[in-house]
CSV table of C-alpha atoms in Angstrom, one decimal:
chain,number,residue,atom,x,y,z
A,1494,UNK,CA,0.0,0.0,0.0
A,1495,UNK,CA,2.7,2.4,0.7
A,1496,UNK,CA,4.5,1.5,-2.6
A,1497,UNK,CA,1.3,2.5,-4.3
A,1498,UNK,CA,0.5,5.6,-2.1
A,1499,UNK,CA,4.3,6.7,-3.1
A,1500,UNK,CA,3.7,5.8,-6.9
A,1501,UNK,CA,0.4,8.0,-6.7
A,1502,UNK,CA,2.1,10.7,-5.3
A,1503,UNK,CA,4.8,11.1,-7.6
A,1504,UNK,CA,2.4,10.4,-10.9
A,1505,UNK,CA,0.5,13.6,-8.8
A,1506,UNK,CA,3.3,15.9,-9.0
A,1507,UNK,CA,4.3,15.5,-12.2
A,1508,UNK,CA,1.4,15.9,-13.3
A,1509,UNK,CA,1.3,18.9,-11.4
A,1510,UNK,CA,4.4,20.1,-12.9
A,1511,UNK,CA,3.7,19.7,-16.2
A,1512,UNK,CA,0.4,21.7,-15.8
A,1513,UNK,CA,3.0,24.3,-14.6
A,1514,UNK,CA,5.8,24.5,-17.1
A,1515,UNK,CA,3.0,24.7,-19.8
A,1516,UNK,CA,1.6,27.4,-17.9
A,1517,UNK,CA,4.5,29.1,-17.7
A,1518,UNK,CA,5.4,28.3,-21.5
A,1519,UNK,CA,2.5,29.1,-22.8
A,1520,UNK,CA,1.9,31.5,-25.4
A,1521,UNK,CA,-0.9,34.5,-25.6
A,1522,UNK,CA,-3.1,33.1,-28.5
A,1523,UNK,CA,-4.1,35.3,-31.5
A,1524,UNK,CA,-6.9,37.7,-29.6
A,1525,UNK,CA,-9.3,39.8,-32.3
A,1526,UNK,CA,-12.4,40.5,-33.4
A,1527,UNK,CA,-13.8,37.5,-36.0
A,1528,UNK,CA,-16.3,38.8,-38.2
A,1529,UNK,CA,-16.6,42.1,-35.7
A,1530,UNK,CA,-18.0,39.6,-32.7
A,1531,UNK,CA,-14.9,37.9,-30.1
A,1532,UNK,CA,-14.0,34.8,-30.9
A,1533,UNK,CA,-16.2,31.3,-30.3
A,1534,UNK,CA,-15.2,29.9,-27.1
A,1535,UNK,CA,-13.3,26.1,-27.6
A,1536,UNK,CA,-15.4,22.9,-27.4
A,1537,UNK,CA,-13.7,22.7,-23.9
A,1538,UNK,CA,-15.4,23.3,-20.7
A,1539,UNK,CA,-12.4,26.5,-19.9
A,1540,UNK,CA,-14.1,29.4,-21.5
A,1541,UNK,CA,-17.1,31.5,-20.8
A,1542,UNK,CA,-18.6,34.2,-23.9
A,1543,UNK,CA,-21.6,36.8,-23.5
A,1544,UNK,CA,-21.5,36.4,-27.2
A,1545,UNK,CA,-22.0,32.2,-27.1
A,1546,UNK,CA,-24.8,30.6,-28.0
A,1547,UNK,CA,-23.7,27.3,-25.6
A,1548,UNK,CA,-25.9,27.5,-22.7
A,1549,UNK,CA,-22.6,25.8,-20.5
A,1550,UNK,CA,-20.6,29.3,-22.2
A,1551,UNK,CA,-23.0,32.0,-21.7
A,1552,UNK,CA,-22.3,34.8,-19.9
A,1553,UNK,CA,-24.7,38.1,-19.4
A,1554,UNK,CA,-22.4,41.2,-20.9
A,1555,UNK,CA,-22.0,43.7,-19.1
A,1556,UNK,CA,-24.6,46.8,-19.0
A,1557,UNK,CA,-23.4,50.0,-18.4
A,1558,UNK,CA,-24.9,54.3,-18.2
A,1559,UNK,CA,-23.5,57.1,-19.0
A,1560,UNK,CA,-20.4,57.4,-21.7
A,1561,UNK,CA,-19.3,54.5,-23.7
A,1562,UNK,CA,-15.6,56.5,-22.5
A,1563,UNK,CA,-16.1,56.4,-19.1
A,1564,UNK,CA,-17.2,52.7,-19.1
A,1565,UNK,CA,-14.7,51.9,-20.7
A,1566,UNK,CA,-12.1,54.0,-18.2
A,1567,UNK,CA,-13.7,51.9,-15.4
A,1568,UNK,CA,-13.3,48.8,-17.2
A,1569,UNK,CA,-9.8,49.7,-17.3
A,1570,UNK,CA,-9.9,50.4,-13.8
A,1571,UNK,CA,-11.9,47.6,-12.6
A,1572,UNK,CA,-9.7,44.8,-14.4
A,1573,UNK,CA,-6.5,46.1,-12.1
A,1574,UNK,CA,-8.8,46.0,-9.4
A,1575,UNK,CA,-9.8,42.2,-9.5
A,1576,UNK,CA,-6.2,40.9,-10.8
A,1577,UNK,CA,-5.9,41.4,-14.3
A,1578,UNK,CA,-3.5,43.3,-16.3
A,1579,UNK,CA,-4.9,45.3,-19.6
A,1580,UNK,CA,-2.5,44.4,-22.2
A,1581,UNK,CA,-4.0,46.1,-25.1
A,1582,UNK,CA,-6.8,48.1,-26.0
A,1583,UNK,CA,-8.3,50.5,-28.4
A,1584,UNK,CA,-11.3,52.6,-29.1
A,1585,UNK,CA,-14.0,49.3,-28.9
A,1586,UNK,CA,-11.4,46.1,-28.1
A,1587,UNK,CA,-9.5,45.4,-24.7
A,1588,UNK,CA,-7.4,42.3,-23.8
A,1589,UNK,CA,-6.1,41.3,-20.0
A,1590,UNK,CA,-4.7,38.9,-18.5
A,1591,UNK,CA,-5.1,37.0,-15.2
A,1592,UNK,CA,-2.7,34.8,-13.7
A,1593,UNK,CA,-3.4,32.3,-10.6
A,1594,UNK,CA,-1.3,33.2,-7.6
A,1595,UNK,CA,-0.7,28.6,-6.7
A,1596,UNK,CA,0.1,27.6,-10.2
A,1597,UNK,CA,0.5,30.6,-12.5
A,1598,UNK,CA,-2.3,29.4,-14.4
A,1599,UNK,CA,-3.5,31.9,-17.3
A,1600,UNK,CA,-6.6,33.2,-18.1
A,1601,UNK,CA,-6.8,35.6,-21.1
A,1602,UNK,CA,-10.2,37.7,-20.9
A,1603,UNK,CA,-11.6,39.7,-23.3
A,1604,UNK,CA,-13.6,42.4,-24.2
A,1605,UNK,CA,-15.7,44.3,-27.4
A,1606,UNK,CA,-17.6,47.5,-26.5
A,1607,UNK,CA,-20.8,48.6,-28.1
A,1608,UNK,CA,-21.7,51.7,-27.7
A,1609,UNK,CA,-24.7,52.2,-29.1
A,1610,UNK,CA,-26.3,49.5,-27.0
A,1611,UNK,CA,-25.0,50.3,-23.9
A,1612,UNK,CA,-23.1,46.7,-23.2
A,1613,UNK,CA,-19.5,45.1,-23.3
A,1614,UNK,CA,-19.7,42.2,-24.5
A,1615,UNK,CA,-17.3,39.8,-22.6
A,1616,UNK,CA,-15.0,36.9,-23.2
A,1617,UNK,CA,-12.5,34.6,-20.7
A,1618,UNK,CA,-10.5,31.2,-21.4
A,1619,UNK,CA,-7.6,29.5,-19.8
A,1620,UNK,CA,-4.9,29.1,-22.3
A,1621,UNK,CA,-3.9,25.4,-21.2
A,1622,UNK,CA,-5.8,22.5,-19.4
A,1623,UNK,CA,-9.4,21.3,-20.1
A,1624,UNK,CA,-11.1,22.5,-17.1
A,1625,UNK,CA,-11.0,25.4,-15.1
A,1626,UNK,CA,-13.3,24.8,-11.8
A,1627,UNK,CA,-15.7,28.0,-12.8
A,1628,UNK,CA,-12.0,30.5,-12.6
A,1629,UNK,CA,-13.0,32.3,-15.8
A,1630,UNK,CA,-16.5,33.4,-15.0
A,1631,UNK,CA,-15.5,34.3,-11.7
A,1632,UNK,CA,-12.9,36.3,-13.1
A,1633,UNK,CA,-15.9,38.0,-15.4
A,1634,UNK,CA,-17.8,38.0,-12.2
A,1635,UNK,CA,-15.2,39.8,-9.9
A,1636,UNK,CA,-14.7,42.6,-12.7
A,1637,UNK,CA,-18.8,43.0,-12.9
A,1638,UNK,CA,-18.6,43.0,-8.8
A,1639,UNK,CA,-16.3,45.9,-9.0
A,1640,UNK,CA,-17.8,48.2,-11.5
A,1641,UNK,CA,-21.1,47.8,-9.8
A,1642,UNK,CA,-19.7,49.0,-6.3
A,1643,UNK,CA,-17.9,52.1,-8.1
A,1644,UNK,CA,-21.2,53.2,-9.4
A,1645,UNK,CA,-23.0,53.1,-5.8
């Protein structure tokens, strides 16, 4: 039994550390616009979209008042203030990047403003693994959380 427990343990952590070095390895994928929407989430279960017609995928966009500027300043703002790091962005597209403190994971979460309907639409996937335990749409979750309590 011990033999086995030892065997399982090791299979564990390298498992573990390959999860890691392809974290770590791991490249920023080829983020635009497709066709002027984000990009379809994968078929795997890592990725949430407001713009996804997968029930499992879905995500509500976020709503927003006032100037399509100024939502988009506290986007900005709210992204730092959940964990991410804005990478690029323009007039109507803005990419970040979260990063799990354990494992270095990485999430990359994007984002396509329409202004004339009030919304920003919303994208997040993990760039390696299969599954991510729900971390991407509470990513999109923790951003919404924040620009809701800077507008009380």
């Amino acid at each position: 039994m011990k033999i086995f427990a030892g065997i399982l343990f090791v299979l564990v952590l390298l498992v573990i550390g390959r999860m890691i070095y392809l974290s770590l390895t791991s490249k920023a994928p080829e983020t635009k616009l497709v066709n002027g929407l984000l990009r379809p989430c994968p078929d795997t279960p890592n990725c949430v979209s407001s713009e996804d017609v997968e029930s499992t995928k879905k995500i509500a966009p976020i709503v927003y008042t006032g100037s399509a500027e100024q939502a988009w300043n506290d986007l900005r703002a709210a992204i730092g203030k959940s964990g991410g790091v804005v990478k690029y962005y323009d007039e109507t597209y803005l990419r970040a990047v979260y990063t799990s403190r354990l494992f270095r994971f990485v999430d990359d979460m994007e984002f396509r403003l329409v202004p004339e309907s009030g919304i920003i639409h919303v994208r997040s996937a993990s760039r390696v693994g299969k599954s991510d335990l729900g971390v991407n749409r509470k990513n999109i979750e923790k951003v919404r959380l924040v620009l809701n309590q800077n507008h009380q």
